mmCIF file of C-alpha atoms and ligand atoms in Angstrom:
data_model
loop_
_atom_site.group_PDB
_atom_site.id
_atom_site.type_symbol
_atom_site.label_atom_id
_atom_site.label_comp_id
_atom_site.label_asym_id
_atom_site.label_seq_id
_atom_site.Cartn_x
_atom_site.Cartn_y
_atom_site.Cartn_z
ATOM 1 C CA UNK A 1 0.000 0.000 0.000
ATOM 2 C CA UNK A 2 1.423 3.501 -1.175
ATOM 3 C CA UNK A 3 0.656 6.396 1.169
ATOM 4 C CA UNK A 4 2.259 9.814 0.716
ATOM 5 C CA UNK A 5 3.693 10.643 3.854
ATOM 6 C CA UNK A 6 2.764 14.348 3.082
ATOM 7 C CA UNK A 7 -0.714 13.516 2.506
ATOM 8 C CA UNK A 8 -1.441 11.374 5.153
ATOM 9 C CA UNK A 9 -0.051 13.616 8.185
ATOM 10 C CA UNK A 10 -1.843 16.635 6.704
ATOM 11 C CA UNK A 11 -5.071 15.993 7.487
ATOM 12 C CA UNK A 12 -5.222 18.409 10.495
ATOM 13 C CA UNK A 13 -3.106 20.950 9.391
ATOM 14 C CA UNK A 14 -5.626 23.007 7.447
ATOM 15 C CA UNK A 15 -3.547 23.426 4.314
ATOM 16 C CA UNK A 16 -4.842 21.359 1.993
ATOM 17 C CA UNK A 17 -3.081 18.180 2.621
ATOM 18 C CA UNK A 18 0.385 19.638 1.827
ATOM 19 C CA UNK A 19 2.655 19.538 4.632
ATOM 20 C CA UNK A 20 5.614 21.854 3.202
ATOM 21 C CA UNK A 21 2.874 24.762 3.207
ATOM 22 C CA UNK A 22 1.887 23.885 6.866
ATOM 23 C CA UNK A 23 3.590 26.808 9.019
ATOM 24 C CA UNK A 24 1.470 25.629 12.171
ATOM 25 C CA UNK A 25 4.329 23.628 13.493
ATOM 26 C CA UNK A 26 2.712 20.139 13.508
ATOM 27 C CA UNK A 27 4.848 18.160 11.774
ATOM 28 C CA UNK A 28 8.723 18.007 11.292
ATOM 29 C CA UNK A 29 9.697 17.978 7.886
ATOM 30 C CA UNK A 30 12.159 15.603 6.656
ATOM 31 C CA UNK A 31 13.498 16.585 3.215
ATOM 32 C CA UNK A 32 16.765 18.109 1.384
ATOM 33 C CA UNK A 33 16.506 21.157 4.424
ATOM 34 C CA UNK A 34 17.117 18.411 6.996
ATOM 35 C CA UNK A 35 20.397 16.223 8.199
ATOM 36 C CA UNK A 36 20.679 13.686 9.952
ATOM 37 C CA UNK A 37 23.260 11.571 12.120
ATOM 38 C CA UNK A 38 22.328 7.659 12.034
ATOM 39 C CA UNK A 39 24.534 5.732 14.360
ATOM 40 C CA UNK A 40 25.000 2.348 13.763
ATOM 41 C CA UNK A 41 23.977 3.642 10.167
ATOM 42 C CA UNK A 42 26.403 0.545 8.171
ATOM 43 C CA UNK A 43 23.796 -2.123 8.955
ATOM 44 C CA UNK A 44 20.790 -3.135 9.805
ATOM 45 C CA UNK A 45 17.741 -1.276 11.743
ATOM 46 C CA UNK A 46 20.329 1.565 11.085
ATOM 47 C CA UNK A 47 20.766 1.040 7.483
ATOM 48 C CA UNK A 48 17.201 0.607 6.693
ATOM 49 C CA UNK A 49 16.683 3.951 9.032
ATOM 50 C CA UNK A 50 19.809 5.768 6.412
ATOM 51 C CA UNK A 51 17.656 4.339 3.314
ATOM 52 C CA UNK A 52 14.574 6.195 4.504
ATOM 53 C CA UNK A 53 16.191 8.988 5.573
ATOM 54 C CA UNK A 54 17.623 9.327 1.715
ATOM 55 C CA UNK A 55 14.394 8.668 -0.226
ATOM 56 C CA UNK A 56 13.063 11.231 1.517
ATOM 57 C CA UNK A 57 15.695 13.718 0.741
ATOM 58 C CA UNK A 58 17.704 14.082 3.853
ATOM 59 C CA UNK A 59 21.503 14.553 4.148
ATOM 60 C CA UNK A 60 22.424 11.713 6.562
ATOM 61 C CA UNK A 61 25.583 11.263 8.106
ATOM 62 C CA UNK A 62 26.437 7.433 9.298
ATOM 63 C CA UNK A 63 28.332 6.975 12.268
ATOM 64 C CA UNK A 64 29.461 3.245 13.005
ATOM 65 C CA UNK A 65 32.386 1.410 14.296
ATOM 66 C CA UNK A 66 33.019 -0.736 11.245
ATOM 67 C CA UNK A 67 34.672 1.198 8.620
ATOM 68 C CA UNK A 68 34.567 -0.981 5.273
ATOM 69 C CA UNK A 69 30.489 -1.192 6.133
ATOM 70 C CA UNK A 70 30.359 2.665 6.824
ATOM 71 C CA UNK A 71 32.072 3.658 3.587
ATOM 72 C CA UNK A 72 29.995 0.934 1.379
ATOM 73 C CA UNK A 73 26.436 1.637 2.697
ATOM 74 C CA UNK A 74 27.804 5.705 2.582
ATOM 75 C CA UNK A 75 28.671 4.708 -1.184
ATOM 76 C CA UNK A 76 25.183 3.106 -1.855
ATOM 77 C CA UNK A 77 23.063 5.589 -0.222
ATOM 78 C CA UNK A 78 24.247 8.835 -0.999
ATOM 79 C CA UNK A 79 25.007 9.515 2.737
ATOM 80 C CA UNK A 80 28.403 10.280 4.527
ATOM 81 C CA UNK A 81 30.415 7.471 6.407
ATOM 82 C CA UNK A 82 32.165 9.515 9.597
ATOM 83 C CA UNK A 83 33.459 6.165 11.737
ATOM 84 C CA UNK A 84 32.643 6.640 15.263
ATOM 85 C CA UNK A 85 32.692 4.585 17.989
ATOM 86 C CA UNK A 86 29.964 5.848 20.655
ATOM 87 C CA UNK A 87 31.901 4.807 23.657
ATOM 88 C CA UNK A 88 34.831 7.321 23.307
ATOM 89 C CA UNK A 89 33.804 11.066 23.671
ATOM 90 C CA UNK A 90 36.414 12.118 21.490
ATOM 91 C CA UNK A 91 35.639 9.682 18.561
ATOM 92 C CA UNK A 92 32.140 11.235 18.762
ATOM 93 C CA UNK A 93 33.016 14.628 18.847
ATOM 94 C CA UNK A 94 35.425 14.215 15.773
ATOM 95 C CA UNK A 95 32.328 12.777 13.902
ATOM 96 C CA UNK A 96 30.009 15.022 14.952
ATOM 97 C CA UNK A 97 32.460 18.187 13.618
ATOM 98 C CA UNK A 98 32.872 15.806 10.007
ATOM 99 C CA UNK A 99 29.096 15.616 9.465
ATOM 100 C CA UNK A 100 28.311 19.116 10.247
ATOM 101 C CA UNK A 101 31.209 19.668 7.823
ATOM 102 C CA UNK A 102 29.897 18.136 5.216
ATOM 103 C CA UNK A 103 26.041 18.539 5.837
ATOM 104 C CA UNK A 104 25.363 20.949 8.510
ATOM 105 C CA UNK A 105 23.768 21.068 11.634
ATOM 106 C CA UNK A 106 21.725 18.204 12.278
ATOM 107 C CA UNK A 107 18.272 17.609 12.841
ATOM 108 C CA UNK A 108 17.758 14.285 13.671
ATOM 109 C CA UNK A 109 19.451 11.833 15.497
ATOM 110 C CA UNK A 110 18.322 7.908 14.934
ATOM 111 C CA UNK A 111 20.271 5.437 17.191
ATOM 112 C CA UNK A 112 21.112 1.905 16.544
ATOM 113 C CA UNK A 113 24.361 1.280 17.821
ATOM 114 C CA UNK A 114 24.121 -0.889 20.308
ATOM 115 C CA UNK A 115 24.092 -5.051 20.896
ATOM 116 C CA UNK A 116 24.198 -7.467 23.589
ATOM 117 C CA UNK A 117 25.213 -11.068 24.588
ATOM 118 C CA UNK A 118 23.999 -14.482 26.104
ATOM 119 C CA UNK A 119 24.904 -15.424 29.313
ATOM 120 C CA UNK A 120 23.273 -17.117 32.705
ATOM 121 C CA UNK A 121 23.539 -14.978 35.532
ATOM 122 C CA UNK A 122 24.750 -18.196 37.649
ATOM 123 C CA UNK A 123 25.736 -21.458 35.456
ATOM 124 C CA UNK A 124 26.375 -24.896 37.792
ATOM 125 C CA UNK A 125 28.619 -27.118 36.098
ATOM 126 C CA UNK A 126 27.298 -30.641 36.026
ATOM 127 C CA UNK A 127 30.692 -32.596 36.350
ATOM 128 C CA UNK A 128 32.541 -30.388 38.703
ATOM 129 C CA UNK A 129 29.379 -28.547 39.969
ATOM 130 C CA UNK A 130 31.560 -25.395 40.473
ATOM 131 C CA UNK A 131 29.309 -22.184 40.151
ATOM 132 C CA UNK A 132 30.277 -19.332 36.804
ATOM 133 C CA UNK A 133 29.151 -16.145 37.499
ATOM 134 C CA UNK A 134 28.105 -13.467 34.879
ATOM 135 C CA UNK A 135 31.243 -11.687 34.024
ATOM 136 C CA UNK A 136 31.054 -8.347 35.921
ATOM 137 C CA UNK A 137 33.723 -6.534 33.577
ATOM 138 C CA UNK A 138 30.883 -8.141 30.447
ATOM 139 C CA UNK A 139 27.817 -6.969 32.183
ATOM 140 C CA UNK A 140 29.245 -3.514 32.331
ATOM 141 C CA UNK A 141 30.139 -3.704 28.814
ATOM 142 C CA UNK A 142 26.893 -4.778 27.349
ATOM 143 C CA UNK A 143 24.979 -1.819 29.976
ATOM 144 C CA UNK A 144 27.330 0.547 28.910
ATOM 145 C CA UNK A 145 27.513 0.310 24.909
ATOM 146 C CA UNK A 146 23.708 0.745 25.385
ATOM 147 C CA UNK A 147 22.978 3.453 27.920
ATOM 148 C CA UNK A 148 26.272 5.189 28.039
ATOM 149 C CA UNK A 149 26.734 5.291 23.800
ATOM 150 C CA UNK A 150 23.487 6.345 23.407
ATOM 151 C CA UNK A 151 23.554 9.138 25.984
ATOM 152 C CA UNK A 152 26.490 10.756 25.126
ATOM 153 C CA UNK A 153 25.749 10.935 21.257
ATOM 154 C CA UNK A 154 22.447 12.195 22.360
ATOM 155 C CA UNK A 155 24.161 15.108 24.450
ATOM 156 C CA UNK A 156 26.428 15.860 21.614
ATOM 157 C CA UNK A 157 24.146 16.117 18.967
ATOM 158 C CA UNK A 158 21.597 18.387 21.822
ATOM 159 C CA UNK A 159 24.523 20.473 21.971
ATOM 160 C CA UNK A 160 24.095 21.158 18.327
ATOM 161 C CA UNK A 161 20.482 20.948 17.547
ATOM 162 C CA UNK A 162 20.062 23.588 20.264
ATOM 163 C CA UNK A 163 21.748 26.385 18.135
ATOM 164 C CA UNK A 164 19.499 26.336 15.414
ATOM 165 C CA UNK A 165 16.563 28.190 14.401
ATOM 166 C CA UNK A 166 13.358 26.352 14.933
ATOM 167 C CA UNK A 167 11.969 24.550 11.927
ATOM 168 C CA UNK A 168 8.239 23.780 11.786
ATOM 169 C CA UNK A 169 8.087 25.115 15.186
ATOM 170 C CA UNK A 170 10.841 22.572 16.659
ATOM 171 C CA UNK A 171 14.904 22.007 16.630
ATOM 172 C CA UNK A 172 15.297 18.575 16.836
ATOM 173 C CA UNK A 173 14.108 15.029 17.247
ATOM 174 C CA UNK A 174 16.189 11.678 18.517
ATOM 175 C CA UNK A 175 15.081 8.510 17.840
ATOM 176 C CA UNK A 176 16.879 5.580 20.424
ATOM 177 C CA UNK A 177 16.783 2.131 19.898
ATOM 178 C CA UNK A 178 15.710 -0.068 23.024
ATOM 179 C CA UNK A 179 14.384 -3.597 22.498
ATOM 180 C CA UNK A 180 11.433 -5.422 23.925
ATOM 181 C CA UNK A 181 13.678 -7.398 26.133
ATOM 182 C CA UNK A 182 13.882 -4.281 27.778
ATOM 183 C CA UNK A 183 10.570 -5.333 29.383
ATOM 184 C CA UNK A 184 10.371 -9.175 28.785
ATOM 185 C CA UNK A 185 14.097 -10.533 28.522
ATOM 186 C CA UNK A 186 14.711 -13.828 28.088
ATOM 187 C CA UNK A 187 17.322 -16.164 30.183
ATOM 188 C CA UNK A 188 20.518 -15.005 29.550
ATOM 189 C CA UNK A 189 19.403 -11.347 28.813
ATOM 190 C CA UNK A 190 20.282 -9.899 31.849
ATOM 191 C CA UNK A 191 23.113 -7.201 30.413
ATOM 192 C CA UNK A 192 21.296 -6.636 27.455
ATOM 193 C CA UNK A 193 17.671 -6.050 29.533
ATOM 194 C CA UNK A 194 19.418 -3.613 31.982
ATOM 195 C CA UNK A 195 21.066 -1.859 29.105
ATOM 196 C CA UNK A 196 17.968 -1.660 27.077
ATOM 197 C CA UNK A 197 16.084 -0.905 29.917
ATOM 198 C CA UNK A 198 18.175 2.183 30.975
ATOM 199 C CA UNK A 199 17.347 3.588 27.871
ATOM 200 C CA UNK A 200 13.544 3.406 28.099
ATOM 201 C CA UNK A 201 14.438 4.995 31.537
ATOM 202 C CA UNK A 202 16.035 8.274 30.080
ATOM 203 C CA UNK A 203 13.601 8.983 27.670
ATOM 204 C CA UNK A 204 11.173 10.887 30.129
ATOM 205 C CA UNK A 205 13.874 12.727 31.747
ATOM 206 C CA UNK A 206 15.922 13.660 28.487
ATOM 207 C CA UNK A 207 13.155 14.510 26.836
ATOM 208 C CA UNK A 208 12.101 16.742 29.955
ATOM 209 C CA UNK A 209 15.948 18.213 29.929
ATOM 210 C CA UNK A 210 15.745 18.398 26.469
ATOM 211 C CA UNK A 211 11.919 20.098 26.054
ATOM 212 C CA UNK A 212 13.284 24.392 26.865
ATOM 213 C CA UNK A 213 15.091 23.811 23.650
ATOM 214 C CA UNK A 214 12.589 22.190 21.478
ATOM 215 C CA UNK A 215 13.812 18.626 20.847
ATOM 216 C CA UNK A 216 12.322 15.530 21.057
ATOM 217 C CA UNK A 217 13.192 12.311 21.804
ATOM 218 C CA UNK A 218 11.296 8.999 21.854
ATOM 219 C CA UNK A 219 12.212 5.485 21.656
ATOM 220 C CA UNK A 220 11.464 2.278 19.595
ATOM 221 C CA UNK A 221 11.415 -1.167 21.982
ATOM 222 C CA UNK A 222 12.022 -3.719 18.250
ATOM 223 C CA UNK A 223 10.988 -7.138 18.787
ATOM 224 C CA UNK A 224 12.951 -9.779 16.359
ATOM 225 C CA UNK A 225 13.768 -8.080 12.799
ATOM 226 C CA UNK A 226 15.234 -9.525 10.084
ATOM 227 C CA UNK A 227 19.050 -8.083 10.442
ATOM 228 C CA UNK A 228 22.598 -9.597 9.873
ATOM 229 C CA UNK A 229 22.690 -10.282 13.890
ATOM 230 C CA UNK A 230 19.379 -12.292 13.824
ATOM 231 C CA UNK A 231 19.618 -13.857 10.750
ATOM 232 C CA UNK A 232 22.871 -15.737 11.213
ATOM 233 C CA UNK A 233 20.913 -17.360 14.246
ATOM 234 C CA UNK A 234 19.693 -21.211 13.339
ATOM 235 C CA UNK A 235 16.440 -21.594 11.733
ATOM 236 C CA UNK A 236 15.282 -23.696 14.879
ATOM 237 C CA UNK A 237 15.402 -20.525 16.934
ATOM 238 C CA UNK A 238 14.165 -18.544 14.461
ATOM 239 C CA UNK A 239 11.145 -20.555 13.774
ATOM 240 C CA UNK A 240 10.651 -20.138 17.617
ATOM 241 C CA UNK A 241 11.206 -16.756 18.193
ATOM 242 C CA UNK A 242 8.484 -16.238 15.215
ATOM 243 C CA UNK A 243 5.875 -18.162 17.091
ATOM 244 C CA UNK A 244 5.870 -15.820 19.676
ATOM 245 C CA UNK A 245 4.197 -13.321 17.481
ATOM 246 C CA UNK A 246 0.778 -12.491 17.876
ATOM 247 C CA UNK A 247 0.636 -11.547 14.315
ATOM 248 C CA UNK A 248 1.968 -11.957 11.487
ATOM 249 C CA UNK A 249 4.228 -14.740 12.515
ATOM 250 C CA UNK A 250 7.442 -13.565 11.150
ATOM 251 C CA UNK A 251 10.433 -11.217 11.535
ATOM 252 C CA UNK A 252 10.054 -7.510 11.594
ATOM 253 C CA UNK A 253 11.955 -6.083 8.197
ATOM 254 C CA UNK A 254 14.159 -3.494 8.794
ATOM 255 C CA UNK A 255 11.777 -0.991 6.827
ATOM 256 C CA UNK A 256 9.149 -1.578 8.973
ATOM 257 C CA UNK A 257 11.817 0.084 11.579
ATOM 258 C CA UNK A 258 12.947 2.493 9.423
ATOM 259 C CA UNK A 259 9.117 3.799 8.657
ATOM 260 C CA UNK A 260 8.549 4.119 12.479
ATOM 261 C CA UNK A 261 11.367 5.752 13.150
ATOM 262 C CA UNK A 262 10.974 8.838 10.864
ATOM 263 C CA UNK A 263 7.207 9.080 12.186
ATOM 264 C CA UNK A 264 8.628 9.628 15.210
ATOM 265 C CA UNK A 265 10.521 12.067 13.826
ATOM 266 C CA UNK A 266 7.354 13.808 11.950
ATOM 267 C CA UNK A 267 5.000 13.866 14.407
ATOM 268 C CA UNK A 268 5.621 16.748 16.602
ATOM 269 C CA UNK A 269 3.480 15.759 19.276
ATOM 270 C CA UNK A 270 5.306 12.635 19.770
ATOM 271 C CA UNK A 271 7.750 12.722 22.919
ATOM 272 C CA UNK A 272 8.920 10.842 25.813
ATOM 273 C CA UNK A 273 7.497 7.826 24.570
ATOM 274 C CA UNK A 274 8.764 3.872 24.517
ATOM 275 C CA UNK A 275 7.026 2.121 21.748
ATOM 276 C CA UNK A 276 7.013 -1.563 20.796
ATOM 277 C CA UNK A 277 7.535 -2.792 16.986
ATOM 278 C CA UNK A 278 6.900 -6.206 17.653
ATOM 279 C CA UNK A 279 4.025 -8.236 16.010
ATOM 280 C CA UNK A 280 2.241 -8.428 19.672
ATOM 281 C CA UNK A 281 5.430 -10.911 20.984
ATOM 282 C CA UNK A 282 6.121 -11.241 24.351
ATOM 283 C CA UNK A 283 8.959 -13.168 25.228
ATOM 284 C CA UNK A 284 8.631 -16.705 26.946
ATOM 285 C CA UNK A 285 11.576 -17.027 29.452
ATOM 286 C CA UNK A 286 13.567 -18.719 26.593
HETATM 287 N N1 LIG B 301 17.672 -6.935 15.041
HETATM 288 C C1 LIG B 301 16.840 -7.115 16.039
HETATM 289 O O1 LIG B 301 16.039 -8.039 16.031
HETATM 290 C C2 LIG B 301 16.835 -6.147 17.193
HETATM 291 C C3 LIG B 301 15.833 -6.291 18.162
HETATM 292 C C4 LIG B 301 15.800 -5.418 19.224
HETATM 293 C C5 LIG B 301 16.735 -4.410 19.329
HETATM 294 N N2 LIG B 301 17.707 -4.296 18.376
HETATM 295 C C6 LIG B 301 18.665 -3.224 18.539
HETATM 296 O O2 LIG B 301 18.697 -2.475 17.351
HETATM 297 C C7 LIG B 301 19.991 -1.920 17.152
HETATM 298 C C8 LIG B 301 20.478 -2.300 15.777
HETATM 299 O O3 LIG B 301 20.497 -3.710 15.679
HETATM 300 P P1 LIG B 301 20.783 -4.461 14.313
HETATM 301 O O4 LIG B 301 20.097 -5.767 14.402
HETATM 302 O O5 LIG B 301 20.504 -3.538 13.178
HETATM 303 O O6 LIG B 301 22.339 -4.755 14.479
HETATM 304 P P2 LIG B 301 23.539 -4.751 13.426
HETATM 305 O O7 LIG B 301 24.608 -5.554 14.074
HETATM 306 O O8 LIG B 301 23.070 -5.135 12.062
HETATM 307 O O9 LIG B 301 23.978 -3.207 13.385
HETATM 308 C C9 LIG B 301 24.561 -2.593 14.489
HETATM 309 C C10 LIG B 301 25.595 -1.606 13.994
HETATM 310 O O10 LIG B 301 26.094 -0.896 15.133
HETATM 311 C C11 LIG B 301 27.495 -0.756 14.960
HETATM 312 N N3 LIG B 301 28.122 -0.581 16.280
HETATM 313 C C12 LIG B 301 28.275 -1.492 17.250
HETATM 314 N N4 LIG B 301 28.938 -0.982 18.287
HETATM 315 C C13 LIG B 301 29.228 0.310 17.958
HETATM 316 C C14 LIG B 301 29.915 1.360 18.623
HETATM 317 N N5 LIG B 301 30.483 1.183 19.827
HETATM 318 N N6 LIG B 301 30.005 2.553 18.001
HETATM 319 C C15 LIG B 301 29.462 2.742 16.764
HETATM 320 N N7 LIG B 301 28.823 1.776 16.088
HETATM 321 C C16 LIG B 301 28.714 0.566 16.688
HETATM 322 C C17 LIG B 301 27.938 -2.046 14.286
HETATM 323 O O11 LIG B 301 29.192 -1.887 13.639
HETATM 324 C C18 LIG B 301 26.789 -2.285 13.309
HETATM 325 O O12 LIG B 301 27.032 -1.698 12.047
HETATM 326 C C19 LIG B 301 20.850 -2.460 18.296
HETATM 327 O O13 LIG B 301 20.903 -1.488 19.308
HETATM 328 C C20 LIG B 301 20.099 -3.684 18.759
HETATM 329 O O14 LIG B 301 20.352 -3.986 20.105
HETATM 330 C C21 LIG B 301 17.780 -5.141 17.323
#
């Protein structure tokens, strides 16, 4: 089905269904006027999220650990690879000044880097029975690359969205990525949970800190979507993961992400929320 975005948001705005005539502040544009920083922008929920970004017009800047991805889905999209990795403040900052270089200040921030791991909390051996605990120094890891990363590229690119004039009667919006094991992980989650989980957690206040200079932020709780992580996973677990679905019984695609995310990003009364993507799954324990 083929809806014009433009259309279909205009509705309410009084002018005729057109959205670049509506000067009443109730949608965000997202055309050539706008850029856009996409972290984890080579693959994936991120890619897809780059792709959209691009057919609609926007300058998008991806910024992602893995170089030879960056600079081939930069190549294929039209958009500009600035590697990044969002645990080091000073990687981000030196990606932040290349994209404003080469596209200006941003409007948008969509995050997807971020990632997780398996492991028991507490694991008995059944030979030796010795107890193996949870890594601590992996925990953090896995808590960090999700809350910390996405925090500090979210201050950063506040720092810059906050010097702008408004645009349809806003400055910015931030898209984060959480997951829905945020609220029903599975055994073996617990890192990934807490680190997904802190994110949901920020979005009130951030968008609260964030709200005197007219930026948004909400963020998108995925269920199981059809990426390079998830698909390498065996078809057994995949089958089983899809049965968990309400409806329809199958992986999210990464479009499906990439349409929710910039509706978060065009509809200005959209903020502080946490919103599931997920076909109605709920996670059994494993
Ligand atoms: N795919 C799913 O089913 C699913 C479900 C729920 C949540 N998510 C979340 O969505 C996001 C994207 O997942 P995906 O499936 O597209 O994964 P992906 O592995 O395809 O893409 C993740 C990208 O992030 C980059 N990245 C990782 N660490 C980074 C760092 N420190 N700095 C910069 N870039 C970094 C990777 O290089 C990669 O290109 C992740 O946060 C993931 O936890 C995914």
């Amino acid at each position: 089905m083929k809806i014009s975005a433009r259309l279909a948001l205009c509705g309410w705005c009084g002018n005729k269904g057109d959205i670049k005539k509506c000067n009443k502040g109730l949608a965000m544009r997202v055309d050539a006027k706008v850029s856009a920083v996409v972290t984890g922008g080579a693959s994936g929920l991120g890619l897809a999220s780059v792709k959209a970004l691009r057919a609609a017009g926007a300058k998008v800047a991806i910024f992602d650990l893995n170089t030879d991805a960056g600079e081939q889905a930069a190549a294929e999209t039209g958009a500009v690879f600035c590697q990044a990795d969002v645990l080091s403040d000073e990687s981000l900052d030196a990606a932040f000044a290349k994209a404003r270089a080469a596209n200006g200040q941003e409007r948008i921030l969509i995050s997807c880097a971020g990632g997780g791991n398996a492991k028991a909390t507490l694991r008995k051996d059944r030979e030796t029975g010795a107890f193996g605990l949870f890594p601590t120094a992996e925990f953090a890891r896995v808590v960090t690359l999700n809350a910390v990363g996405t925090f500090a590229t979210i201050t950063r690119f506040a720092a810059g969205a906050a010097t702008l004039d408004t645009l349809d009667g806003e400055r910015g919006a931030i898209v984060c990525t959480g997951s829905v094991a945020a609220q029903d992980g599975q055994m073996g989650q617990a890192a990934y949970a807490a680190g997904k989980a802190a994110i949901v957690g920020m979005t009130l206040p951030i968008a609260r800190d964030l709200g005197r200079f007219g930026i948004r932020v909400n963020t998108i709780l995925p269920g199981i979507f059809s990426t390079p992580l998830m698909n390498r996973a065996p078809q057994e677990m995949k089958d089983r993961l899809s049965a968990m679905t309400a409806f329809p019984n199958r992986f999210g695609e990464p479009e499906e992400y990439a349409s929710l995310a910039l509706e978060l990003c065009r509809n200005t009364y959209l903020n502080a929320q946490a919103i599931r993507i997920d076909a109605g799954i709920r996670f059994a324990a494993k």
